[in-house]
XYZ file of C-alpha atoms in Angstrom:
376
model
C 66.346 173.299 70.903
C 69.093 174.889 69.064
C 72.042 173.029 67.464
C 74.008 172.637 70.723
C 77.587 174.772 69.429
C 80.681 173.200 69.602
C 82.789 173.378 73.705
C 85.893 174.967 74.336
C 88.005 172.853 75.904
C 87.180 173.183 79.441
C 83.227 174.634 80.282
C 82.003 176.576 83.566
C 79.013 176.502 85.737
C 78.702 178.741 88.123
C 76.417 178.516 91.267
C 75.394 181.479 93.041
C 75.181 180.596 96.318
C 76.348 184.187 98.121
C 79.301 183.711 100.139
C 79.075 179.553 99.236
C 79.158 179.950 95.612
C 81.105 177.859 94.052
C 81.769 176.428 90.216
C 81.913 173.344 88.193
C 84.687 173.107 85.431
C 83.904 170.137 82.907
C 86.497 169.296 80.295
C 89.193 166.855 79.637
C 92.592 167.030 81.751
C 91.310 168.253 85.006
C 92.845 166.069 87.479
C 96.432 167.051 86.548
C 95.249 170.614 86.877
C 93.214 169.925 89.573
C 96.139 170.857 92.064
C 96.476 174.578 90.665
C 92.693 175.205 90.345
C 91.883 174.228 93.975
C 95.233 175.904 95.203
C 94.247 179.151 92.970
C 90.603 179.558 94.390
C 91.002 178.270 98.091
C 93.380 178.921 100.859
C 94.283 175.696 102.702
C 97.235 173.845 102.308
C 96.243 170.118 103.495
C 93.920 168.085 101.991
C 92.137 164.148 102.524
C 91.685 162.356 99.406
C 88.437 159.877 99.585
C 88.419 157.287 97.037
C 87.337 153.608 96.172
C 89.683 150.656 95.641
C 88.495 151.061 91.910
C 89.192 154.582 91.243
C 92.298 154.753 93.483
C 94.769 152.570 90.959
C 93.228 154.578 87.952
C 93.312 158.523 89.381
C 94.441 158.250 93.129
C 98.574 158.931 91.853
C 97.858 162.129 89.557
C 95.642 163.422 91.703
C 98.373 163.425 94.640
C 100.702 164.249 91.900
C 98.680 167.181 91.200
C 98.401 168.241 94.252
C 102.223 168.016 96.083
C 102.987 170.408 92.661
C 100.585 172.864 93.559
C 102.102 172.814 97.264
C 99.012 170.679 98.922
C 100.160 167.893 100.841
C 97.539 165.159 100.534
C 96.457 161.952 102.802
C 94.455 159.502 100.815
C 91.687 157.024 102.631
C 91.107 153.805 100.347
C 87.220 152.403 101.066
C 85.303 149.662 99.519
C 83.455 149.980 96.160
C 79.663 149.645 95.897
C 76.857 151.501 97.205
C 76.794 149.323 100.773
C 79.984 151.547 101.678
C 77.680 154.545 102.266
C 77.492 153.280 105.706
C 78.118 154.682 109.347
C 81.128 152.188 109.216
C 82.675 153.371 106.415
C 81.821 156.991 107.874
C 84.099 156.712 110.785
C 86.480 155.253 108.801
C 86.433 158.571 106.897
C 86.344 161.189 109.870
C 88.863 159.193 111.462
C 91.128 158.959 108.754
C 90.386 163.621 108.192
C 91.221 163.667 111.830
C 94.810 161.838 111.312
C 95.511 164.176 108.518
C 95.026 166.886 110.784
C 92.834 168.330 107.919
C 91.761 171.808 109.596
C 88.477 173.907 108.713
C 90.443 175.986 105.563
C 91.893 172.773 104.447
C 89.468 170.393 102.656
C 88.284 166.563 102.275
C 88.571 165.960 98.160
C 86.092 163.389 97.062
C 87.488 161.086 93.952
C 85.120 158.840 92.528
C 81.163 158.474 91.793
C 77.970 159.148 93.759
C 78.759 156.557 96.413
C 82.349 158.566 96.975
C 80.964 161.964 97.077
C 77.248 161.647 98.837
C 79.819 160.214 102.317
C 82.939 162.341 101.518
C 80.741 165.892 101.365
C 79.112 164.026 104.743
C 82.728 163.770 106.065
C 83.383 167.237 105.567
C 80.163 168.490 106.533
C 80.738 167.083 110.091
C 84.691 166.598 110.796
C 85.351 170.215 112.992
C 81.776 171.007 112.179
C 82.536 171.790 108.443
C 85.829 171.774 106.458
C 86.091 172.676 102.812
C 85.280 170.175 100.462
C 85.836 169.633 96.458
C 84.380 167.101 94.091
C 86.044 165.086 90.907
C 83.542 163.240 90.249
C 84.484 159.869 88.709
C 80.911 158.858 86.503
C 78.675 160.628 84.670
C 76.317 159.893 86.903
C 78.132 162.517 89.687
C 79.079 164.622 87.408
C 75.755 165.695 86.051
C 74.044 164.805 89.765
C 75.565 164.182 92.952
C 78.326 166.123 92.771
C 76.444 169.852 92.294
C 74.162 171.008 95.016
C 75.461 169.936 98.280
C 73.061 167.002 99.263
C 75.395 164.304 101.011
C 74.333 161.340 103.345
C 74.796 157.433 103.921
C 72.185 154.789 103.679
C 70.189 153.067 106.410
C 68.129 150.102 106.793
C 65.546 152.075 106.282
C 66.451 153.335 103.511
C 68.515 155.228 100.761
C 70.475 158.650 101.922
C 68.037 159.036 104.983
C 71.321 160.319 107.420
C 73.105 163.664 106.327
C 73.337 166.871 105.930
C 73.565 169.409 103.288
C 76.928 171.094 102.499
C 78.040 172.733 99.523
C 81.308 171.658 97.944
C 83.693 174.731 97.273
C 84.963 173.691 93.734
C 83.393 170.560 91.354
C 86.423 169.137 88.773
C 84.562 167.074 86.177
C 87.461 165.859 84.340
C 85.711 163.935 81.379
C 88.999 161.514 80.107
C 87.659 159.536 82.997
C 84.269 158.565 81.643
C 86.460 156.969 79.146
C 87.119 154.057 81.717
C 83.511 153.306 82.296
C 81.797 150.744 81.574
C 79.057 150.701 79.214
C 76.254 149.819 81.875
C 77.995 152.774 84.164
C 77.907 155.446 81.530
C 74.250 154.591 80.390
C 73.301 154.542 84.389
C 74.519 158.130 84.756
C 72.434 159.045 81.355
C 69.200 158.750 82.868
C 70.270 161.560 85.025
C 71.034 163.408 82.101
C 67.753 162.458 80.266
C 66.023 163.449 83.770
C 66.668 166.896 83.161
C 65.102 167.677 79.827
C 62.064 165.573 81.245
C 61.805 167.793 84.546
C 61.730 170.911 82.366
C 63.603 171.302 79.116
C 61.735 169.046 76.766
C 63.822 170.738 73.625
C 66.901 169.665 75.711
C 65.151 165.848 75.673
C 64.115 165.957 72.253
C 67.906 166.953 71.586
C 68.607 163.956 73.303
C 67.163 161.650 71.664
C 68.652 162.691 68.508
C 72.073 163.398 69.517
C 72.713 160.811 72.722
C 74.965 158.417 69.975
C 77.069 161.085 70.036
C 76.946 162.230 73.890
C 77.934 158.450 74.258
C 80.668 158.566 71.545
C 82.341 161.408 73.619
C 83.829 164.748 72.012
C 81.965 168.216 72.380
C 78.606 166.837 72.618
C 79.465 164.821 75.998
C 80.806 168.072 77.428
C 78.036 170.307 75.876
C 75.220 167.683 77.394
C 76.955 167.371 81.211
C 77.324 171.263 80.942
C 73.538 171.702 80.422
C 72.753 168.729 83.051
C 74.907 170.555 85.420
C 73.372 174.251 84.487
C 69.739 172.706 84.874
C 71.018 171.686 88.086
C 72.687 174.531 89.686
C 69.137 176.646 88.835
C 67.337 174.816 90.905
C 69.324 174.153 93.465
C 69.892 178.139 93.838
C 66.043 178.947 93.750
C 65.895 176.028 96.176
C 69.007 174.800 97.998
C 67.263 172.849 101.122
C 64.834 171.295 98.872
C 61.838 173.106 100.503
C 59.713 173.298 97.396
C 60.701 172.972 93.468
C 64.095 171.269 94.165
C 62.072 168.188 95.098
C 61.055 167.995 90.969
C 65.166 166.938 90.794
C 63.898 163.380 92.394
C 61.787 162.476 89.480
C 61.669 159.012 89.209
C 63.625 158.336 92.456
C 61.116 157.808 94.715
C 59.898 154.281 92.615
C 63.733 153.833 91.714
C 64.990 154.331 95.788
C 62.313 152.027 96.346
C 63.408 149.118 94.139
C 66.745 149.751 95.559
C 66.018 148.932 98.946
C 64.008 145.562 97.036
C 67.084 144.428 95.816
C 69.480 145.342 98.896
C 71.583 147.731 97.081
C 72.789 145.006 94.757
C 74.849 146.266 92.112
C 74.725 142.853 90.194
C 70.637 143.503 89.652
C 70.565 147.366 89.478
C 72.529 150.806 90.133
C 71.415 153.342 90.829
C 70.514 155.605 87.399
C 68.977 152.114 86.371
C 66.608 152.298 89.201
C 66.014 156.012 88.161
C 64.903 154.938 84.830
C 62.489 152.355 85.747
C 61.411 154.864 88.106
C 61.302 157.688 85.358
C 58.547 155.005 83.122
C 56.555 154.620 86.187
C 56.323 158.181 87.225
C 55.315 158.601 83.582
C 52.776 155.791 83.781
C 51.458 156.439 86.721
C 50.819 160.063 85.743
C 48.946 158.894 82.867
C 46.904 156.172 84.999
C 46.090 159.660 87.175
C 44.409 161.359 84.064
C 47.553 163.724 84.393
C 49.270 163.259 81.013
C 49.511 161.208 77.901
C 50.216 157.307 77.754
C 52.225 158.322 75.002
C 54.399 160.779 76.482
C 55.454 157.454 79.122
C 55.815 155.437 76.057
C 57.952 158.290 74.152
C 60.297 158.172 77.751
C 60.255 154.100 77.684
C 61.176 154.265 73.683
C 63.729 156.648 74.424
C 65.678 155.019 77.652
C 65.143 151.398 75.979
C 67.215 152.584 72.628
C 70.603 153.430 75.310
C 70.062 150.646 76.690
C 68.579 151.161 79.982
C 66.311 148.929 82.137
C 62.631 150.650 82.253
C 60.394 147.740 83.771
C 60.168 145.961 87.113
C 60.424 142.782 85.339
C 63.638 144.297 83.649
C 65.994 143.691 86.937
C 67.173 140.154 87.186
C 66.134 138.260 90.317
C 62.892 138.010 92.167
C 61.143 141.109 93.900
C 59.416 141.779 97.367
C 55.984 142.011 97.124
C 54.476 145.663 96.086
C 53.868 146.179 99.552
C 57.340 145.813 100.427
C 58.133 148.414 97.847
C 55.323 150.934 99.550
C 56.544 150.255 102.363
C 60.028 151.939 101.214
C 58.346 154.615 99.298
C 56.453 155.709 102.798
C 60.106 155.695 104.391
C 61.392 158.653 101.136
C 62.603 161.944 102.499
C 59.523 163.615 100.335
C 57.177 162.439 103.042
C 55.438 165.428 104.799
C 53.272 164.437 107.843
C 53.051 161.258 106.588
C 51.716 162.217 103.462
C 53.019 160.773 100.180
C 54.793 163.006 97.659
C 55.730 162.168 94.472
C 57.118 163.828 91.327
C 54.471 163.751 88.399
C 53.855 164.917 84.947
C 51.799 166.503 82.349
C 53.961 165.727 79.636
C 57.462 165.761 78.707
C 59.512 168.410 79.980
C 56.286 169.218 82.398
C 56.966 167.684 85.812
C 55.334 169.029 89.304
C 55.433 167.918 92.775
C 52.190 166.548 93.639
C 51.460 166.323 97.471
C 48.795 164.400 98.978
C 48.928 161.397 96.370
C 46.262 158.756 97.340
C 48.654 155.451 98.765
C 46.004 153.455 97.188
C 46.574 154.620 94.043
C 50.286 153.768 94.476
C 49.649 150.086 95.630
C 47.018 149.636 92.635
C 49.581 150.899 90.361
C 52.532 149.226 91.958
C 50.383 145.297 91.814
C 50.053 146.100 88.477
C 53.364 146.880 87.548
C 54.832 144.246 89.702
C 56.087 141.369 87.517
């Protein structure tokens, strides 16, 4: 890959979607602008601001701020932190709350704050009057380079991660990137394995770039911007050649099936593991287990592990603190992932870096084997 060139001060993504395109400006300052660009692009004149009790004393008052300048009067709905919120009671907390702002279909549900935020806000406003407008400002770099782009939304379920929702496309993404600047290190190395994901899906020169630039995506400057830009880009292709995930957008869940799965083993406990944590265990395995297949290189999944260990991320079972359920626990939550077909097991494997495919029909005893072995 090419010396990645300097960014301008705010980027654009666009994503073709017809009459449900939308696009993604990523750059510093956009939640004070984010009242003009929504009011310059969309016509309604009300919005519902959904936000954490983290986010909301950070963000919550220029965003309103933002908005009453740009002539949008705004109602804002305070939930609970932490992945449990993506619940049906925190749901009708949210619809409830649209429905007392007497949001209407042209007016919109804005979503401020990470994946957790988004994936039940963009369910909100996929449901509330069958569909209002909805807009993204994604609060991690974990949304900002995943959840927020493509229009997948849903709560959680004992069965389960994001097994209840719908798909609906947001109508304008605002990745304001001052805000990473309040993460915390685990958060902002969490939402890198998203980032990483992408150049291992399909754009190895984008990994290799990675791993000799990612001091400098986690320093912040141009080459944050330039490497959310390209996450988002990598993105919005596939979700436009596949926006219901009947086929290739699948290869976007690499490593999630093992990382949903470990998940649901630890109860969505954010004390033991997050989410892009999960995804990078589950990133080494898919690796791993594509080499135990015949499928690829043990040293490709040892090139991934080298790589994800060096920013710090967790890439083993034995990695997350606490005991685990037995591997047949953690089958039994893989059989329960959306990439089941007729109760056949799908997973996303490799042939190398930057070569992933979705392989059908994977033998569940292979899994098991694999998953005893791995188990700590």
């Amino acid at each position: 890959m090419n010396a990645i060139p300097s960014a301008s001060s705010v980027q654009t993504v666009h994503v073709p979607l017809g009459e449900r395109a939308y696009d993604i400006l990523i750059g510093p300052g956009l939640i004070a602008r984010a009242g003009a660009e929504i009011a310059s692009r969309l016509k309604g004149r009300k919005a519902a601001v959904i936000t954490d009790e983290n986010v909301a004393p950070l963000y919550l008052e220029a965003l309103v701020a933002s908005l009453e300048e740009a002539g949008i009067a705004s109602a804002a709905v305070v939930l609970p932190a932490g992945e449990k919120t993506k619940s049906f009671e925190h749901l009708i907390t949210a619809c409830d709350k649209v429905l007392e702002a007497r949001v209407e279909r042209n007016d919109y549900v804005i979503a401020l704050g990470g994946g957790v935020i988004g994936d039940l806000s963009g369910f909100a406003a996929g449901i509330v009057r069958r569909g209002v407008r909805f807009v993204q400002v994604p609060t991690s770099l974990l949304s900002q380079v995943d959840s927020s782009v493509g229009g997948k939304t849903g709560i959680n379920s004992r069965h389960g991660k994001n097994l209840i929702g719908v798909f609906h496309q947001p109508d304008l993404v605002l990745a304001d990137t001052d805000v990473l600047n309040t993460l915390s290190e685990r958060e902002f190395r969490a939402g890198y394995a998203e980032v990483a994901k992408y150049g291992l899906i399909d754009k190895p020169d984008f990994f290799a770039w990675l791993e000799a630039n990612w001091k400098a995506v986690f320093a912040g400057g141009s080459a944050r911007i330039e490497a959310i830009a390209a996450s988002c880009q990598a993105k919005a292709d596939v979700v436009v050649a596949d926006e219901r995930e009947n086929g290739q957008r699948a290869l976007l869940n690499l490593g999630h099936t093992f990382g949903h799965a470990l998940e649901a083993a630890t109860a969505y406990d954010s004390s033991r593991l997050v989410h892009g944590e999960g995804v990078s265990i589950g990133m080494v395995l898919a690796h791993e287990f594509s080499a135990r297949m015949n499928l690829a290189s043990p040293d490709d999944a040892r090139r991934v592990e080298r790589h994800l260990q060096e920013v710090g991320l967790p890439t083993r079972m034995s990695d997350i603190p606490g005991a685990l359920p037995p591997a047949e626990t953690l089958m039994d939550a893989i059989a329960q992932d959306k990439k089941v077909k007729s109760g056949k097991l799908t997973f996303i494997l490799t042939r190398g870096i930057g070569q992933s495919f979705v392989a059908d029909d994977v033998p569940a005893s292979e899994v098991i084997s694999f998953l005893r072995e791995k188990h700590p």
